[in-house]
XYZ file of C-alpha atoms in Angstrom:
445
model
C 114.940 54.534 127.339
C 115.602 51.903 129.733
C 113.784 48.593 130.331
C 111.891 50.087 133.129
C 110.745 53.328 131.224
C 109.621 51.212 128.296
C 107.660 48.387 130.449
C 105.997 50.904 132.771
C 105.091 53.256 129.584
C 106.672 56.395 131.310
C 105.918 58.330 128.086
C 102.105 57.389 127.994
C 101.656 58.398 131.524
C 103.708 61.460 131.274
C 106.063 60.643 134.181
C 109.679 60.032 134.480
C 112.141 57.587 136.904
C 112.789 60.656 139.621
C 108.955 61.127 140.003
C 108.014 57.200 140.376
C 110.729 56.950 142.634
C 109.885 59.626 145.020
C 106.010 58.758 144.788
C 107.151 54.990 145.797
C 109.165 56.104 148.951
C 106.299 58.666 149.778
C 103.500 56.043 149.611
C 105.898 53.791 151.908
C 106.294 56.556 154.410
C 102.384 56.912 154.805
C 101.874 52.990 154.928
C 104.964 51.958 157.161
C 102.964 52.107 160.357
C 101.277 49.017 159.427
C 104.629 47.458 160.503
C 104.042 48.399 164.172
C 100.119 48.352 164.163
C 99.529 44.954 162.484
C 101.935 42.906 164.857
C 100.251 44.861 167.960
C 96.736 43.737 166.873
C 97.312 40.564 165.685
C 99.515 39.372 168.469
C 96.722 39.934 170.923
C 95.123 36.755 169.224
C 98.174 34.981 168.492
C 100.069 35.575 171.808
C 102.744 38.076 172.228
C 105.518 35.149 171.105
C 104.102 35.654 167.673
C 105.133 39.576 167.575
C 108.667 39.146 166.299
C 107.359 36.956 163.062
C 104.562 39.054 162.716
C 106.496 41.957 161.669
C 108.514 40.057 159.406
C 105.239 38.457 157.982
C 103.723 41.840 157.567
C 106.725 43.049 155.467
C 106.722 40.024 153.441
C 103.029 40.242 152.793
C 103.088 43.742 151.720
C 106.221 43.614 149.842
C 105.146 40.595 147.600
C 101.659 41.848 146.859
C 102.949 45.548 146.163
C 105.521 44.151 143.955
C 103.076 41.860 142.169
C 100.842 44.879 141.766
C 103.414 47.052 140.056
C 104.652 44.317 137.749
C 101.574 42.663 136.846
C 98.796 45.152 137.150
C 101.308 48.095 136.580
C 99.304 50.451 138.820
C 100.580 52.681 141.538
C 98.825 51.069 144.323
C 100.310 49.550 147.634
C 98.806 46.674 149.409
C 99.440 45.436 152.967
C 97.437 43.524 155.711
C 94.224 45.461 156.354
C 93.071 47.859 159.015
C 89.633 46.751 160.042
C 90.263 43.631 158.970
C 92.929 42.706 161.064
C 90.933 43.901 164.141
C 88.098 41.522 163.026
C 90.586 38.600 162.693
C 91.676 39.074 166.311
C 88.954 40.596 168.382
C 85.934 39.120 166.717
C 87.008 35.826 165.442
C 89.634 34.555 167.857
C 88.941 36.605 171.064
C 85.440 36.977 170.264
C 84.045 33.589 168.646
C 86.766 31.797 170.101
C 88.289 30.128 167.077
C 91.806 29.229 167.176
C 93.715 31.700 165.311
C 95.169 29.004 162.992
C 91.391 28.497 161.965
C 90.969 31.996 161.394
C 94.067 32.028 159.232
C 92.668 29.263 157.231
C 89.468 31.402 156.949
C 91.542 34.113 155.290
C 93.340 31.606 152.934
C 89.907 30.160 151.645
C 88.411 33.762 151.376
C 91.387 34.401 149.410
C 90.891 31.536 147.016
C 87.268 32.669 146.393
C 88.250 36.247 145.413
C 90.672 34.763 142.954
C 87.783 32.512 141.410
C 85.432 35.437 141.344
C 88.231 38.027 139.920
C 88.624 35.884 136.878
C 84.663 34.865 136.390
C 81.852 37.127 135.691
C 80.228 36.173 139.139
C 82.152 39.067 140.717
C 80.246 41.696 138.454
C 77.019 40.246 139.629
C 77.907 40.465 143.406
C 79.142 43.880 142.677
C 75.959 44.981 141.587
C 73.787 43.052 144.111
C 75.281 45.184 147.298
C 73.977 48.589 147.511
C 76.043 51.470 147.688
C 74.747 52.524 151.075
C 75.541 49.108 152.816
C 79.102 49.443 151.455
C 79.759 52.834 152.752
C 78.137 51.945 156.061
C 80.662 48.903 156.492
C 83.542 50.997 155.954
C 82.469 53.443 158.532
C 81.414 51.132 161.090
C 84.915 49.524 160.760
C 86.263 53.112 161.535
C 84.296 53.204 164.706
C 85.491 49.808 165.466
C 89.034 50.647 165.169
C 88.816 53.666 167.387
C 87.332 51.674 170.456
C 90.143 49.221 169.745
C 92.641 52.117 170.083
C 91.033 53.525 172.987
C 90.798 50.445 174.703
C 94.481 49.669 173.851
C 95.631 52.628 175.425
C 93.584 52.109 178.727
C 91.213 55.311 178.494
C 88.254 53.098 178.374
C 86.733 50.692 180.915
C 85.581 47.230 179.473
C 84.088 44.058 180.667
C 83.855 40.735 178.575
C 80.353 39.276 178.225
C 79.288 35.692 178.826
C 79.652 35.530 174.725
C 83.063 36.764 174.463
C 82.099 40.270 173.546
C 83.995 43.492 174.722
C 81.385 45.714 176.387
C 82.699 49.513 177.106
C 81.338 50.583 180.490
C 82.663 53.966 180.745
C 85.810 56.252 180.506
C 88.629 55.238 183.039
C 89.264 58.206 184.886
C 92.168 56.868 186.999
C 94.232 56.611 183.945
C 93.712 60.213 182.963
C 96.481 61.592 184.846
C 99.037 58.921 183.814
C 102.288 59.353 181.710
C 100.560 56.930 178.881
C 97.406 58.679 178.251
C 99.289 61.762 178.258
C 101.395 60.724 175.457
C 98.500 59.034 173.777
C 96.894 62.568 173.222
C 100.224 63.944 172.531
C 100.496 61.413 169.604
C 96.917 61.978 168.604
C 97.230 65.673 168.390
C 100.638 65.631 166.848
C 99.233 63.412 164.012
C 96.090 65.499 163.591
C 98.410 68.522 163.218
C 100.484 66.817 160.737
C 97.585 65.715 158.607
C 96.097 69.092 158.729
C 99.336 70.304 157.318
C 99.336 67.819 154.787
C 102.785 66.377 155.788
C 103.700 62.867 154.291
C 103.876 59.932 156.702
C 102.111 61.827 159.293
C 101.167 58.689 161.180
C 104.561 57.010 161.350
C 105.810 60.499 162.366
C 103.314 60.357 165.087
C 104.336 56.792 166.089
C 107.848 57.476 166.319
C 107.954 60.909 168.010
C 105.641 59.671 170.768
C 107.490 56.249 171.039
C 110.922 58.101 171.618
C 109.331 60.802 174.153
C 107.963 57.519 175.922
C 111.235 55.818 175.998
C 113.101 59.131 177.213
C 110.380 59.495 180.114
C 110.357 56.132 181.278
C 106.646 55.288 180.240
C 108.161 52.578 178.149
C 111.494 50.651 178.351
C 114.086 51.509 175.287
C 114.532 48.760 172.852
C 117.212 46.259 173.223
C 118.263 46.481 169.512
C 116.905 48.065 166.442
C 117.454 45.116 163.933
C 117.267 41.313 163.617
C 117.204 38.616 161.389
C 113.428 38.012 160.426
C 112.096 34.698 161.529
C 108.316 33.551 160.440
C 108.637 29.956 161.695
C 105.842 30.891 164.323
C 103.198 31.652 161.743
C 104.104 30.037 158.374
C 101.931 27.595 157.162
C 100.003 27.284 160.378
C 96.656 27.317 158.811
C 94.116 24.706 160.273
C 91.825 24.065 157.133
C 90.189 21.044 159.071
C 88.917 23.465 161.595
C 86.746 25.017 158.906
C 84.732 21.769 158.779
C 82.809 23.492 161.611
C 79.599 25.168 160.044
C 79.979 28.019 162.140
C 83.231 29.224 160.376
C 81.293 29.634 156.834
C 80.011 32.940 158.327
C 83.734 33.934 159.356
C 84.748 33.174 155.595
C 81.843 35.219 154.248
C 82.535 38.071 156.423
C 86.437 38.329 155.606
C 85.456 37.865 151.953
C 82.350 40.555 151.982
C 84.852 43.244 153.967
C 87.910 42.392 151.473
C 86.052 42.193 148.494
C 83.946 45.809 148.461
C 86.915 47.540 150.445
C 89.103 46.753 147.706
C 86.523 47.458 144.910
C 85.988 51.221 146.835
C 89.643 51.695 147.408
C 90.707 50.901 143.726
C 88.150 52.966 142.362
C 88.808 55.762 144.410
C 92.578 55.692 143.754
C 91.804 55.441 139.969
C 89.668 58.353 140.095
C 92.666 60.307 141.606
C 95.222 58.961 139.202
C 92.992 59.739 136.130
C 92.743 56.345 135.391
C 88.741 56.017 134.979
C 87.118 55.492 131.813
C 84.336 57.877 130.706
C 81.663 55.119 131.861
C 83.499 55.089 135.455
C 85.485 51.953 134.806
C 88.935 51.026 136.127
C 91.161 49.727 133.353
C 92.768 46.335 133.963
C 90.547 46.305 136.986
C 90.342 42.262 136.987
C 94.305 42.427 137.112
C 94.115 44.680 140.248
C 91.446 42.452 142.181
C 93.342 39.343 141.176
C 96.586 40.698 142.443
C 94.940 41.720 145.727
C 93.413 38.126 146.160
C 96.813 36.449 145.476
C 97.990 38.678 148.062
C 95.780 37.719 150.624
C 96.122 33.834 149.878
C 99.897 34.432 150.021
C 99.357 36.232 153.111
C 97.641 33.809 154.949
C 100.068 31.145 153.841
C 102.630 33.562 155.759
C 100.581 33.939 158.531
C 98.576 37.239 158.537
C 95.355 38.542 158.117
C 93.783 39.545 154.838
C 96.033 41.597 152.514
C 94.205 44.311 150.600
C 94.653 47.702 148.509
C 95.574 50.792 150.692
C 94.120 53.833 150.241
C 97.349 55.583 151.469
C 98.466 54.866 148.065
C 96.942 58.392 146.891
C 99.908 59.686 148.634
C 102.173 58.606 146.171
C 99.770 59.543 143.208
C 99.753 62.934 144.622
C 103.354 62.988 144.064
C 102.914 62.240 140.321
C 103.183 58.305 140.560
C 101.176 56.836 137.688
C 102.741 53.614 136.878
C 103.497 50.031 138.588
C 106.950 51.749 139.103
C 105.792 53.513 142.158
C 104.373 50.156 143.393
C 107.547 48.320 142.649
C 109.608 50.952 144.815
C 107.247 50.821 147.885
C 107.254 46.907 147.668
C 111.055 46.781 147.889
C 111.204 49.183 150.755
C 108.861 47.129 152.833
C 111.290 43.874 152.144
C 114.481 46.114 152.577
C 113.444 47.697 155.657
C 110.269 46.027 157.259
C 111.789 42.298 157.563
C 114.669 43.397 159.777
C 112.858 45.588 162.253
C 111.068 43.231 164.720
C 112.965 44.388 167.742
C 112.340 48.247 166.944
C 108.479 47.484 166.232
C 108.186 45.380 169.622
C 109.735 48.256 171.591
C 106.692 50.747 170.251
C 104.428 51.364 172.905
C 100.529 50.840 172.727
C 100.166 54.527 173.506
C 102.295 55.483 170.368
C 100.310 53.165 168.059
C 96.532 53.966 169.549
C 96.621 57.232 168.096
C 97.296 55.810 164.752
C 94.137 53.411 164.999
C 92.014 56.347 166.013
C 92.968 58.484 162.824
C 92.641 55.387 160.336
C 89.123 55.152 162.182
C 88.369 58.714 161.499
C 89.511 58.313 157.691
C 87.252 55.039 157.533
C 84.019 56.981 159.245
C 84.166 59.736 156.460
C 82.528 57.147 154.155
C 79.335 57.850 156.092
C 78.788 61.329 154.063
C 78.106 59.163 150.625
C 75.056 58.079 152.359
C 71.685 59.525 151.213
C 70.046 60.136 154.733
C 66.956 61.600 152.870
C 66.063 58.008 151.896
C 65.197 56.099 155.065
C 65.094 52.608 153.326
C 68.757 53.415 152.737
C 69.897 55.489 155.676
C 68.302 53.163 158.527
C 70.020 49.934 157.344
C 73.175 51.817 157.003
C 72.745 53.062 160.513
C 72.295 49.443 161.828
C 75.599 48.413 160.196
C 77.379 51.472 161.628
C 75.895 50.895 165.475
C 75.987 47.052 165.292
C 79.912 46.808 164.109
C 81.245 48.584 167.171
C 78.772 47.730 169.781
C 78.765 43.766 168.989
C 82.464 43.884 168.344
C 81.759 41.953 165.217
C 81.899 43.254 161.489
C 80.075 39.923 160.171
C 77.226 40.816 162.714
C 77.014 44.199 161.248
C 77.175 43.134 157.755
C 74.461 40.703 158.671
C 72.048 43.448 160.730
C 72.672 45.584 157.509
C 71.413 42.930 154.607
C 68.462 41.824 156.602
C 66.994 44.974 157.337
C 67.852 46.541 154.209
C 66.053 43.719 152.346
C 63.216 43.689 154.626
C 62.672 47.403 154.732
C 62.588 47.656 150.811
C 60.088 44.742 150.588
C 57.654 46.051 153.130
C 57.772 49.712 152.055
C 56.782 48.374 148.576
C 60.051 48.983 146.930
C 60.931 45.215 146.456
C 61.669 45.842 142.854
C 65.037 47.921 143.854
C 66.280 44.778 145.564
C 68.849 42.550 143.378
C 67.575 39.045 143.536
C 70.907 37.986 145.188
C 70.144 40.564 148.184
C 67.416 37.866 148.919
C 69.936 34.845 149.320
C 72.506 37.071 151.189
C 69.865 37.933 153.698
C 68.600 34.366 153.991
C 72.162 33.265 154.561
C 72.607 35.639 157.285
C 69.370 34.591 158.886
C 70.511 31.375 158.917
C 73.728 32.291 160.407
C 72.182 34.247 163.392
C 70.012 31.128 164.222
C 73.076 29.203 164.430
C 74.871 31.446 166.660
C 71.595 31.519 168.755
C 71.446 27.767 168.921
C 68.335 27.326 167.047
C 69.553 24.424 165.201
């Protein structure tokens, strides 16, 4: 056997090189849409001139973190800038709260460092056990609705106005847009993605994006790309973090929100993927979980240095696992494809119209909303706080506000229902922190 076979323990995992390579290619196909969607979202906050750099940065961050996952943690999990977290970065922190995007990058960087520290200490376990499952599921589902709203707004299907606090308020259906080519192509892309997913076709979102774009170019709904490839340039975003800006006390809540969503989203994703791959032990633990979480945390920190929002483990890795991927070789192949292809496609990515990427946002929102089925709606002390999270995130256009509403209501409802013993002591502290955070936002101090 060769070095790769021995290093990744192919015999132990009952796999071979052909299977692992095919699994890596499959995972890349299901995730490649992020090369188009992440720059589209972040450039709304950083400026359209950042788009080309963001394509290369997305590819670099995904490639680096995924290769690290393969070589260090030896798991078939791929990473990239996370959906939902990029939306929080752009629409809540920068456009909503008014922070400069360089300060937001600094918040991501600090969040990554905290994640690294917690991944190598026992504090991680305390936090894991403190947050109730219903709140974890509700945050994921709420982000799903958040992404759906963003997708519908990007394509102009909704009418919206910005409040005096910078919150985007949706006021109705944009009936004037219903007769346009752009909306027709949006629905075509959405329907195509749904059909492909129903048929279990690999790379459904990527196929939908590319197909819809080509039809848009042919019909004149969007201009053709001037060129397909270019030399990568990340100078616009590289090392642009404004750490001094974080001295503003209001940014503490931003760092906390980034951390909470990243931390628990990663835990849920890694647990689900490990179950699918057959990695879980009899007591439900993930072998080498610390290595997986540390890889995720390092990916986030490096991503912030490069200039992108939080890097996290992708549930789309399940596609490669379904193809038989069981070792880090799968992740290694996926990461190399991100570097080999993604770094050079900025002109193509920039030509992808919003009506082609918006269906992907809606479908990802659908995937994330499915987490709501895990909430016990027969227990009102669990379901009502989860419901408040679910509606607060999209209606306030803020993931942080949704987490805060959930933690405060969960703590108070359990306490005044005579079920305070079910609360982890850390929940009281988290509720107080968010009460102080809301009081600060309200100008009470």
